[in-house]
Amino acid sequence: MTALLTIVHASKSYNHIPALIDASLELYGGEVHALMGENGAGKSTLIKLLAGVVSPDSIQLRLNDAPITITHPSDAFRAGLRFIHQELNVVPQLSVAENIFLSQRYPRRAGLFVDWGKLHQAAHAVLMHLGVTHIQPTTIMARLSAGDQMLVKIAAAFAGDNASIYVMDEPTAALTNEEAERLFAVIMQLKARGCAVLYVSHRMDEVFRIADRITIMRDGRVVTTTATADTSPPALIHLMTGRDLQHVYPPRTQPISDSPLLEVNSLHTASLQDVSFSLNAGEIIGLAGLTGSGRSELVQALIGADRVHSGELRLAGQPLTHRDPAGGWSSGLAYVPEERRSQGLILTRSVGNNVTLPHLHYFSHFSLFLNNGHENSLTAMLGDSVRLKSQGSRQVVRELSGGNQQKVVFARAMARSPRVLLLDEPTRGVDVGAKFDIYTLIREASAQGIGILLISSELPELLGLCDRLLIMRRGTLAAMVPAQGLTEAGLLSLCYGELNERG
């Protein structure tokens, strides 16, 4: 069987530092081929070479066994390659329809004027094919959430009819479970049509569900390609990291305090009704629930981003009266948001600036001038504690990998020795090695007596890290259960409301 696309001897260096070394890969029609590896393994560099975004030092490409050259994105488009990049590189001022067909010629009347009716109809058809009914073609992109913007990017990849190869880089990172399911259904349709899908993901469950073969990269090289049926998650982790992660979720080493640290009584907001619970010092409580259940809204209310209509919050027995996130941070709460790039970081600023961002009054002389020495020394200390790999406190954050960007957010959360950590999807979009580091950070914070509220869409994380689970449904606390002994199926059933409250 002839490969649809063959990549041979692909290499690329930046400033004499190799990012990709003699990589070779074959993609077959009717196949989903997963590409896995830690951040910095060379995956993104390989994709950029295929997209014509960067120039290779060397590469040989064959499409249906005929040699081709890609030196510009237009070359890749004409060859039938479509890309869904991880970054949200949309044009926020344009409409959904304009973004979907941005890389193509808009339909025109008399060859001169854009036929907006046809453009909107075509965009609507693509969105319907993806099962996206809530996004209108005329909506301005800036008004959409990050998840909906990603859906538009995915729709753009499926616009047109001459594509045969789809390259998807972490396409579900900003999607809900329901949106991801719709994407998987479309991928299966592409596979049935004989298209090839190169699927880059850190999520083992996704890879083992949809991929036929898996290629592992490490340190810029292709380590191996294997049939999915012939391998296992532990084997892939070893190939990606060069080490065995025997205990993916570090065990508890310190007992949980018997005294409540954070107390929430009869909390009401625009999205929450009568939520009450307590969090002990050193305890990790997981917030579980379906999309729209109120998990993120609860954390937003606790940090002060959402207005509390009624109810009482206490920290170590003292009332919490803050009305904004700045007050929440000052009170001893720290927050790691769901979307680090849009909510947690200023990508154009330095590591040190991002670490000290909520604490500027603490790092300033007379509240006017930033104490750079204090900032640099604290950033260095916190960087070591969170295992940050960077060139120092002055390095610009956008130059870091996703895992190291997330560690910057963690360093900021730990900068003022918080009493409570509020973590919303803390491992989203990071590789398996960085995930293990973050799990270790969470466990270490717990051992220090910090109370932790953890939101995660990955059920194994909730079961592997948490002591108790709060089940949210439609803005209410539906159940509170111990994590020990609970299975993924049991937890999912609780989230759907199919089981009665236990524990």
Short mmCIF file of C-alpha atoms in Angstrom, two decimals:
data_model
loop_
_atom_site.label_atom_id
_atom_site.label_comp_id
_atom_site.label_asym_id
_atom_site.label_seq_id
_atom_site.Cartn_x
_atom_site.Cartn_y
_atom_site.Cartn_z
CA MET A 1 0.00 0.00 0.00
CA THR A 2 1.43 3.36 -1.06
CA ALA A 3 1.61 6.06 1.58
CA LEU A 4 -0.52 9.14 0.97
CA LEU A 5 2.27 11.36 2.35
CA THR A 6 5.89 10.37 2.95
CA ILE A 7 8.28 12.54 4.98
CA VAL A 8 11.97 11.62 4.79
CA HIS A 9 15.09 13.10 6.45
CA ALA A 10 13.36 16.18 7.89
CA SER A 11 15.81 18.35 9.86
CA LYS A 12 15.73 21.88 11.27
CA SER A 13 18.04 23.86 13.56
CA TYR A 14 17.66 27.26 15.20
CA ASN A 15 20.89 29.15 15.93
CA HIS A 16 22.82 25.89 15.45
CA ILE A 17 20.61 24.15 18.04
CA PRO A 18 18.81 21.17 16.44
CA ALA A 19 15.03 21.12 16.86
CA LEU A 20 14.38 18.27 14.41
CA ILE A 21 16.90 15.60 13.45
CA ASP A 22 16.46 13.31 10.42
CA ALA A 23 12.76 12.62 11.09
CA SER A 24 10.85 10.29 8.76
CA LEU A 25 7.15 9.46 8.78
CA GLU A 26 4.52 7.87 6.55
CA LEU A 27 0.82 8.76 6.54
CA TYR A 28 -1.69 6.40 4.93
CA GLY A 29 -5.17 7.14 3.66
CA GLY A 30 -7.97 5.96 5.93
CA GLU A 31 -5.68 6.16 8.97
CA VAL A 32 -5.45 8.27 12.11
CA HIS A 33 -1.76 8.57 12.96
CA ALA A 34 -0.97 10.00 16.41
CA LEU A 35 2.21 11.99 17.01
CA MET A 36 3.29 12.08 20.65
CA GLY A 37 6.20 13.40 22.69
CA GLU A 38 7.07 15.86 25.41
CA ASN A 39 7.15 19.58 24.69
CA GLY A 40 10.36 20.26 22.79
CA ALA A 41 10.41 16.80 21.23
CA GLY A 42 10.12 18.23 17.70
CA LYS A 43 6.42 17.74 16.96
CA SER A 44 5.60 21.40 16.36
CA THR A 45 8.71 21.90 14.24
CA LEU A 46 7.72 18.99 11.99
CA ILE A 47 4.21 20.41 11.61
CA LYS A 48 5.57 23.87 10.74
CA LEU A 49 7.74 22.33 8.01
CA LEU A 50 4.71 20.58 6.53
CA ALA A 51 2.69 23.79 6.70
CA GLY A 52 5.38 25.82 4.92
CA VAL A 53 5.65 28.17 7.90
CA VAL A 54 9.39 27.59 8.40
CA SER A 55 12.09 26.48 5.97
CA PRO A 56 13.76 23.09 6.62
CA ASP A 57 17.47 22.43 6.62
CA SER A 58 16.59 19.26 4.73
CA ILE A 59 13.41 17.36 3.84
CA GLN A 60 12.00 15.09 1.16
CA LEU A 61 8.23 14.97 0.64
CA ARG A 62 6.21 12.63 -1.57
CA LEU A 63 2.46 12.90 -2.12
CA ASN A 64 0.95 9.71 -3.57
CA ASP A 65 4.56 8.71 -4.36
CA ALA A 66 5.18 11.88 -6.41
CA PRO A 67 7.77 14.38 -5.11
CA ILE A 68 6.41 17.72 -3.90
CA THR A 69 7.95 20.88 -2.45
CA ILE A 70 6.35 22.99 0.28
CA THR A 71 7.97 26.38 0.82
CA HIS A 72 4.86 28.44 1.62
CA PRO A 73 1.46 27.78 3.27
CA SER A 74 -0.18 28.14 -0.14
CA ASP A 75 1.88 25.16 -1.38
CA ALA A 76 0.54 23.03 1.48
CA PHE A 77 -3.02 24.17 0.78
CA ARG A 78 -2.80 23.31 -2.92
CA ALA A 79 -1.35 19.90 -2.03
CA GLY A 80 -4.48 19.15 0.00
CA LEU A 81 -3.05 19.61 3.50
CA ARG A 82 -5.17 21.30 6.17
CA PHE A 83 -3.92 22.36 9.60
CA ILE A 84 -5.54 22.92 12.97
CA HIS A 85 -2.86 24.64 15.02
CA GLN A 86 -2.94 24.81 18.81
CA GLU A 87 -2.60 28.61 18.89
CA LEU A 88 -5.78 30.63 18.39
CA ASN A 89 -4.45 32.54 15.37
CA VAL A 90 -7.79 33.99 14.32
CA VAL A 91 -8.69 37.51 13.17
CA PRO A 92 -10.86 38.74 16.05
CA GLN A 93 -12.30 41.73 14.17
CA LEU A 94 -13.71 39.59 11.34
CA SER A 95 -16.83 37.43 11.38
CA VAL A 96 -16.98 33.68 11.85
CA ALA A 97 -17.67 33.18 8.12
CA GLU A 98 -14.74 35.38 7.10
CA ASN A 99 -12.40 33.45 9.40
CA ILE A 100 -13.59 30.08 8.11
CA PHE A 101 -12.75 30.99 4.50
CA LEU A 102 -9.81 33.26 5.27
CA SER A 103 -7.31 31.13 3.32
CA GLN A 104 -9.64 30.77 0.33
CA ARG A 105 -11.19 33.10 -2.20
CA TYR A 106 -14.53 34.50 -1.01
CA PRO A 107 -17.48 33.93 -3.39
CA ARG A 108 -18.10 37.02 -5.52
CA ARG A 109 -20.81 38.57 -7.63
CA ALA A 110 -19.79 39.68 -11.10
CA GLY A 111 -16.23 38.83 -10.11
CA LEU A 112 -15.97 42.00 -8.05
CA PHE A 113 -18.06 42.13 -4.89
CA VAL A 114 -18.10 39.59 -2.08
CA ASP A 115 -21.33 37.58 -2.13
CA TRP A 116 -21.99 37.72 1.59
CA GLY A 117 -25.09 35.56 1.30
CA LYS A 118 -23.19 32.69 -0.30
CA LEU A 119 -20.29 33.13 2.14
CA HIS A 120 -22.62 32.88 5.14
CA GLN A 121 -24.43 29.88 3.62
CA ALA A 122 -21.15 28.07 3.02
CA ALA A 123 -19.96 28.79 6.57
CA HIS A 124 -23.29 27.61 7.98
CA ALA A 125 -22.97 24.34 6.04
CA VAL A 126 -19.48 23.69 7.43
CA LEU A 127 -20.61 24.43 11.00
CA MET A 128 -23.63 22.12 10.61
CA HIS A 129 -21.33 19.36 9.36
CA LEU A 130 -19.45 19.66 12.65
CA GLY A 131 -22.69 19.68 14.64
CA VAL A 132 -22.07 23.26 15.77
CA THR A 133 -25.49 24.89 15.99
CA HIS A 134 -24.85 27.68 18.51
CA ILE A 135 -22.35 29.73 16.47
CA GLN A 136 -23.71 32.09 13.81
CA PRO A 137 -21.64 32.86 10.68
CA THR A 138 -22.17 36.60 11.17
CA THR A 139 -20.86 36.70 14.76
CA ILE A 140 -17.62 38.65 15.29
CA MET A 141 -14.85 36.31 16.47
CA ALA A 142 -13.84 38.52 19.40
CA ARG A 143 -17.22 37.82 21.00
CA LEU A 144 -16.64 34.05 21.12
CA SER A 145 -15.09 32.04 23.93
CA ALA A 146 -11.72 30.35 23.41
CA GLY A 147 -13.48 27.01 22.91
CA ASP A 148 -15.84 28.41 20.28
CA GLN A 149 -12.94 30.11 18.49
CA MET A 150 -11.22 26.72 18.31
CA LEU A 151 -14.40 25.23 16.80
CA VAL A 152 -14.27 27.93 14.10
CA LYS A 153 -10.62 27.08 13.41
CA ILE A 154 -11.60 23.42 13.05
CA ALA A 155 -14.41 24.41 10.70
CA ALA A 156 -11.92 26.38 8.59
CA ALA A 157 -9.83 23.23 8.13
CA PHE A 158 -12.86 21.40 6.77
CA ALA A 159 -13.94 24.17 4.38
CA GLY A 160 -13.41 23.29 0.72
CA ASP A 161 -13.35 19.89 -0.93
CA ASN A 162 -9.80 19.13 -2.11
CA ALA A 163 -8.20 18.18 1.21
CA SER A 164 -6.85 14.69 1.77
CA ILE A 165 -4.52 15.19 4.76
CA TYR A 166 -5.49 16.81 8.06
CA VAL A 167 -2.89 17.79 10.66
CA MET A 168 -4.38 18.50 14.09
CA ASP A 169 -2.22 19.92 16.90
CA GLU A 170 -3.96 19.52 20.29
CA PRO A 171 -7.38 20.24 18.74
CA THR A 172 -9.36 19.35 21.89
CA ALA A 173 -7.30 21.44 24.34
CA ALA A 174 -9.94 24.19 24.53
CA LEU A 175 -13.00 22.03 23.79
CA THR A 176 -15.63 20.65 26.14
CA ASN A 177 -16.20 16.90 26.23
CA GLU A 178 -19.29 17.28 24.04
CA GLU A 179 -17.40 19.36 21.47
CA ALA A 180 -14.54 16.86 21.46
CA GLU A 181 -17.02 14.05 20.78
CA ARG A 182 -18.29 15.91 17.71
CA LEU A 183 -14.72 16.34 16.47
CA PHE A 184 -14.02 12.62 16.93
CA ALA A 185 -17.12 11.80 14.87
CA VAL A 186 -15.87 14.03 12.05
CA ILE A 187 -12.42 12.42 12.24
CA MET A 188 -14.04 9.01 11.78
CA GLN A 189 -15.87 10.38 8.71
CA LEU A 190 -12.57 11.62 7.27
CA LYS A 191 -11.02 8.22 7.89
CA ALA A 192 -13.92 6.51 6.11
CA ARG A 193 -13.42 8.86 3.12
CA GLY A 194 -9.80 7.73 2.82
CA CYS A 195 -8.21 10.86 4.26
CA ALA A 196 -5.12 10.75 6.46
CA VAL A 197 -5.18 12.42 9.89
CA LEU A 198 -1.98 13.31 11.76
CA TYR A 199 -3.19 13.84 15.33
CA VAL A 200 -0.94 15.49 17.92
CA SER A 201 -2.11 15.09 21.52
CA HIS A 202 -0.85 14.65 25.07
CA ARG A 203 -4.07 12.87 26.05
CA MET A 204 -3.56 9.13 26.20
CA ASP A 205 -7.28 8.32 26.28
CA GLU A 206 -7.87 10.22 23.03
CA VAL A 207 -4.92 8.61 21.27
CA PHE A 208 -5.86 5.07 22.24
CA ARG A 209 -9.45 5.73 21.24
CA ILE A 210 -8.98 7.12 17.72
CA ALA A 211 -5.43 6.37 16.51
CA ASP A 212 -4.44 3.41 14.35
CA ARG A 213 -0.71 4.00 14.70
CA ILE A 214 1.44 6.11 17.03
CA THR A 215 4.80 7.77 16.37
CA ILE A 216 6.87 8.81 19.40
CA MET A 217 9.35 11.70 19.25
CA ARG A 218 12.00 12.63 21.78
CA ASP A 219 14.77 15.26 21.62
CA GLY A 220 14.01 16.05 17.97
CA ARG A 221 14.15 12.45 16.75
CA VAL A 222 11.56 9.84 15.83
CA VAL A 223 11.97 7.09 18.42
CA THR A 224 9.52 4.56 17.03
CA THR A 225 6.25 4.03 15.20
CA THR A 226 3.92 1.33 16.48
CA ALA A 227 0.40 0.05 16.00
CA THR A 228 -1.84 1.32 18.79
CA ALA A 229 -3.00 -2.22 19.52
CA ASP A 230 0.61 -3.30 20.15
CA THR A 231 1.48 -0.80 22.89
CA SER A 232 0.26 0.60 26.22
CA PRO A 233 0.28 3.95 28.07
CA PRO A 234 3.19 2.97 30.37
CA ALA A 235 5.26 1.89 27.36
CA LEU A 236 4.58 5.18 25.57
CA ILE A 237 5.42 7.22 28.66
CA HIS A 238 8.76 5.44 28.89
CA LEU A 239 9.48 6.09 25.21
CA MET A 240 8.54 9.78 25.50
CA THR A 241 10.34 10.61 28.73
CA GLY A 242 13.10 8.02 28.95
CA ARG A 243 11.94 7.13 32.44
CA ASP A 244 9.31 4.94 34.06
CA LEU A 245 6.62 6.84 35.93
CA GLN A 246 5.68 4.06 38.31
CA HIS A 247 3.49 6.30 40.44
CA VAL A 248 1.83 8.78 38.12
CA TYR A 249 -0.06 10.26 41.07
CA PRO A 250 2.30 10.76 44.03
CA PRO A 251 0.89 9.20 47.22
CA ARG A 252 -0.10 11.26 50.24
CA THR A 253 2.72 11.56 52.78
CA GLN A 254 1.07 13.83 55.38
CA PRO A 255 -2.26 13.37 57.19
CA ILE A 256 -5.14 15.76 56.56
CA SER A 257 -5.96 18.19 59.35
CA ASP A 258 -9.24 17.65 61.21
CA SER A 259 -10.00 21.37 61.35
CA PRO A 260 -11.80 23.20 58.53
CA LEU A 261 -9.66 25.72 56.66
CA LEU A 262 -12.14 27.08 54.11
CA GLU A 263 -15.85 27.06 54.95
CA VAL A 264 -18.54 27.80 52.38
CA ASN A 265 -22.09 28.20 53.70
CA SER A 266 -25.24 28.66 51.58
CA LEU A 267 -23.40 30.34 48.70
CA HIS A 268 -25.63 31.91 46.04
CA THR A 269 -24.49 33.64 42.84
CA ALA A 270 -26.03 34.16 39.41
CA SER A 271 -24.93 30.59 38.56
CA LEU A 272 -24.87 28.81 41.95
CA GLN A 273 -27.62 27.88 44.39
CA ASP A 274 -27.10 27.07 48.07
CA VAL A 275 -23.60 25.55 47.87
CA SER A 276 -22.10 24.52 51.22
CA PHE A 277 -18.94 22.55 52.03
CA SER A 278 -15.71 22.77 54.01
CA LEU A 279 -12.10 22.18 52.99
CA ASN A 280 -9.56 21.07 55.59
CA ALA A 281 -5.89 22.07 55.70
CA GLY A 282 -3.87 19.76 53.46
CA GLU A 283 -6.97 18.28 51.84
CA ILE A 284 -7.45 18.01 48.08
CA ILE A 285 -11.09 18.23 47.03
CA GLY A 286 -12.00 17.62 43.40
CA LEU A 287 -14.85 19.46 41.71
CA ALA A 288 -16.49 17.06 39.25
CA GLY A 289 -19.37 17.65 36.88
CA LEU A 290 -20.43 18.07 33.30
CA THR A 291 -19.97 21.21 31.24
CA GLY A 292 -22.14 23.97 32.71
CA SER A 293 -22.46 22.22 36.07
CA GLY A 294 -21.02 25.19 37.95
CA ARG A 295 -17.48 24.02 38.76
CA SER A 296 -15.64 26.99 37.27
CA GLU A 297 -18.34 29.36 38.50
CA LEU A 298 -17.75 28.15 42.07
CA VAL A 299 -14.03 28.86 41.83
CA GLN A 300 -14.73 32.25 40.21
CA ALA A 301 -17.02 33.14 43.11
CA LEU A 302 -14.44 32.08 45.70
CA ILE A 303 -11.63 34.16 44.20
CA GLY A 304 -13.93 37.18 43.82
CA ALA A 305 -14.37 37.26 40.04
CA ASP A 306 -18.13 36.53 40.25
CA ARG A 307 -20.40 38.50 42.58
CA VAL A 308 -21.77 36.62 45.58
CA HIS A 309 -25.46 37.36 46.15
CA SER A 310 -25.66 35.72 49.57
CA GLY A 311 -23.88 33.21 51.76
CA GLU A 312 -20.82 33.13 53.98
CA LEU A 313 -17.15 32.38 53.31
CA ARG A 314 -14.66 31.79 56.13
CA LEU A 315 -10.91 31.17 56.03
CA ALA A 316 -9.39 29.74 59.22
CA GLY A 317 -12.50 30.86 61.09
CA GLN A 318 -12.37 34.47 59.88
CA PRO A 319 -14.96 35.92 57.48
CA LEU A 320 -13.87 36.49 53.89
CA THR A 321 -15.32 39.74 52.58
CA HIS A 322 -13.29 40.37 49.41
CA ARG A 323 -15.23 41.51 46.34
CA ASP A 324 -12.60 41.09 43.62
CA PRO A 325 -9.67 38.78 42.74
CA ALA A 326 -7.12 41.22 44.19
CA GLY A 327 -8.88 40.95 47.53
CA GLY A 328 -9.01 37.18 47.19
CA TRP A 329 -5.25 36.98 46.62
CA SER A 330 -4.61 39.29 49.58
CA SER A 331 -6.84 37.13 51.80
CA GLY A 332 -4.74 34.01 51.21
CA LEU A 333 -6.44 32.47 48.17
CA ALA A 334 -4.48 31.73 44.99
CA TYR A 335 -5.90 30.89 41.58
CA VAL A 336 -4.63 28.94 38.55
CA PRO A 337 -7.13 29.72 35.75
CA GLU A 338 -8.47 27.38 33.10
CA GLU A 339 -6.90 29.16 30.10
CA ARG A 340 -3.31 30.10 30.91
CA ARG A 341 -2.63 31.94 27.64
CA SER A 342 -5.69 34.21 27.74
CA GLN A 343 -6.45 34.34 31.49
CA GLY A 344 -3.24 33.51 33.31
CA LEU A 345 -0.30 35.06 31.48
CA ILE A 346 0.89 38.16 29.68
CA LEU A 347 2.81 36.32 26.98
CA THR A 348 4.87 39.33 25.91
CA ARG A 349 6.22 39.97 29.43
CA SER A 350 8.99 38.22 31.34
CA VAL A 351 8.75 35.23 33.65
CA GLY A 352 9.45 37.49 36.62
CA ASN A 353 6.78 40.02 35.64
CA ASN A 354 4.19 37.26 35.32
CA VAL A 355 5.12 35.69 38.66
CA THR A 356 4.72 38.98 40.55
CA LEU A 357 1.69 40.29 38.64
CA PRO A 358 -0.94 39.96 41.43
CA HIS A 359 1.59 40.98 44.09
CA LEU A 360 3.03 44.23 42.67
CA HIS A 361 2.39 46.18 45.87
CA TYR A 362 4.54 43.63 47.72
CA PHE A 363 7.44 43.89 45.25
CA SER A 364 7.43 47.69 44.85
CA HIS A 365 9.27 50.54 46.59
CA PHE A 366 6.65 52.79 48.23
CA SER A 367 4.04 51.21 45.88
CA LEU A 368 5.58 53.09 42.93
CA PHE A 369 8.67 51.34 41.58
CA LEU A 370 9.17 47.62 41.07
CA ASN A 371 11.96 46.10 43.17
CA ASN A 372 13.69 44.15 40.40
CA GLY A 373 16.16 42.52 42.75
CA HIS A 374 13.41 41.17 44.96
CA GLU A 375 11.45 40.01 41.91
CA ASN A 376 14.46 38.24 40.39
CA SER A 377 15.46 36.45 43.59
CA LEU A 378 11.93 35.29 44.35
CA THR A 379 11.37 34.16 40.75
CA ALA A 380 14.60 32.14 40.86
CA MET A 381 13.57 30.48 44.13
CA LEU A 382 10.04 29.73 42.95
CA GLY A 383 11.31 28.58 39.56
CA ASP A 384 13.43 25.96 41.29
CA SER A 385 10.53 24.86 43.48
CA VAL A 386 8.20 24.32 40.52
CA ARG A 387 10.95 22.75 38.35
CA LEU A 388 10.73 25.54 35.77
CA LYS A 389 13.00 25.20 32.74
CA SER A 390 13.82 28.71 31.53
CA GLN A 391 16.73 31.03 30.80
CA GLY A 392 15.96 33.09 33.90
CA SER A 393 13.45 35.58 35.24
CA ARG A 394 13.90 37.95 32.27
CA GLN A 395 12.96 35.41 29.58
CA VAL A 396 9.73 36.26 27.74
CA VAL A 397 6.97 33.82 28.65
CA ARG A 398 5.80 33.18 25.08
CA GLU A 399 9.19 31.54 24.39
CA LEU A 400 8.46 28.78 26.94
CA SER A 401 6.77 25.44 26.28
CA GLY A 402 3.19 24.96 27.42
CA GLY A 403 4.26 22.97 30.45
CA ASN A 404 6.75 25.62 31.55
CA GLN A 405 4.19 28.37 30.99
CA GLN A 406 1.87 26.52 33.35
CA LYS A 407 4.68 26.26 35.91
CA VAL A 408 5.02 30.05 35.77
CA VAL A 409 1.33 30.29 36.68
CA PHE A 410 1.95 27.87 39.58
CA ALA A 411 4.96 29.88 40.74
CA ARG A 412 2.80 33.00 40.84
CA ALA A 413 0.15 31.15 42.86
CA MET A 414 2.77 30.11 45.43
CA ALA A 415 4.55 33.49 45.62
CA ARG A 416 2.81 34.69 48.80
CA SER A 417 2.43 31.33 50.61
CA PRO A 418 -1.33 30.92 50.05
CA ARG A 419 -3.66 29.11 52.44
CA VAL A 420 -5.93 27.79 49.65
CA LEU A 421 -5.16 26.90 46.01
CA LEU A 422 -7.96 27.06 43.43
CA LEU A 423 -6.88 25.01 40.39
CA ASP A 424 -9.00 25.02 37.21
CA GLU A 425 -7.79 22.40 34.68
CA PRO A 426 -4.13 22.74 35.81
CA THR A 427 -2.75 20.13 33.37
CA ARG A 428 -4.64 21.16 30.23
CA GLY A 429 -2.40 21.19 27.16
CA VAL A 430 0.83 20.04 28.83
CA ASP A 431 2.89 16.95 28.04
CA VAL A 432 3.11 13.83 30.18
CA GLY A 433 6.37 14.82 31.86
CA ALA A 434 5.04 18.26 32.82
CA LYS A 435 1.84 16.62 34.07
CA PHE A 436 3.84 14.47 36.45
CA ASP A 437 5.69 17.57 37.69
CA ILE A 438 2.38 19.36 38.29
CA TYR A 439 0.95 16.37 40.16
CA THR A 440 4.04 16.46 42.37
CA LEU A 441 3.59 20.21 42.96
CA ILE A 442 -0.03 19.67 43.99
CA ARG A 443 0.94 16.91 46.40
CA GLU A 444 3.77 19.00 47.86
CA ALA A 445 1.41 21.94 48.42
CA SER A 446 -0.99 19.60 50.19
CA ALA A 447 1.83 18.34 52.43
CA GLN A 448 2.50 21.97 53.43
CA GLY A 449 -1.05 22.22 54.77
CA ILE A 450 -2.48 24.16 51.83
CA GLY A 451 -6.10 23.33 51.07
CA ILE A 452 -6.70 22.61 47.38
CA LEU A 453 -9.81 22.74 45.20
CA LEU A 454 -9.12 20.96 41.90
CA ILE A 455 -11.19 21.09 38.72
CA SER A 456 -10.25 18.57 36.05
CA SER A 457 -12.00 17.04 33.06
CA GLU A 458 -9.65 14.05 33.31
CA LEU A 459 -11.33 11.59 35.64
CA PRO A 460 -8.10 9.68 36.47
CA GLU A 461 -6.64 12.94 37.83
CA LEU A 462 -9.59 13.46 40.16
CA LEU A 463 -9.47 9.88 41.40
CA GLY A 464 -5.68 9.76 41.65
CA LEU A 465 -5.09 13.04 43.49
CA CYS A 466 -8.21 13.92 45.47
CA ASP A 467 -9.37 12.93 48.95
CA ARG A 468 -13.01 13.86 48.39
CA LEU A 469 -15.10 14.78 45.35
CA LEU A 470 -17.86 17.37 45.16
CA ILE A 471 -20.31 16.56 42.37
CA MET A 472 -21.80 19.66 40.76
CA ARG A 473 -25.02 19.61 38.73
CA ARG A 474 -26.77 22.68 37.31
CA GLY A 475 -25.18 25.04 39.81
CA THR A 476 -25.88 22.95 42.90
CA LEU A 477 -23.81 20.60 45.03
CA ALA A 478 -25.42 17.26 44.20
CA ALA A 479 -23.13 14.87 46.11
CA MET A 480 -20.01 14.69 48.24
CA VAL A 481 -18.13 11.38 48.10
CA PRO A 482 -14.75 9.97 49.11
CA ALA A 483 -12.46 9.41 46.13
CA GLN A 484 -11.02 6.17 47.46
CA GLY A 485 -12.73 3.14 45.98
CA LEU A 486 -14.63 5.13 43.35
CA THR A 487 -14.21 4.08 39.71
CA GLU A 488 -14.24 6.28 36.61
CA ALA A 489 -17.57 4.75 35.61
CA GLY A 490 -18.99 5.43 39.05
CA LEU A 491 -17.79 9.03 39.01
CA LEU A 492 -19.22 9.62 35.54
CA SER A 493 -22.54 8.18 36.66
CA LEU A 494 -22.60 10.58 39.60
CA CYS A 495 -21.91 13.48 37.26
CA TYR A 496 -24.84 12.43 35.08
CA GLY A 497 -27.03 11.97 38.17
CA GLU A 498 -27.60 8.26 37.62
CA LEU A 499 -26.60 7.26 41.15
CA ASN A 500 -27.81 8.42 44.50
CA GLU A 501 -25.58 10.42 46.80
CA ARG A 502 -23.12 8.29 48.72
CA GLY A 503 -20.70 8.78 51.59
#
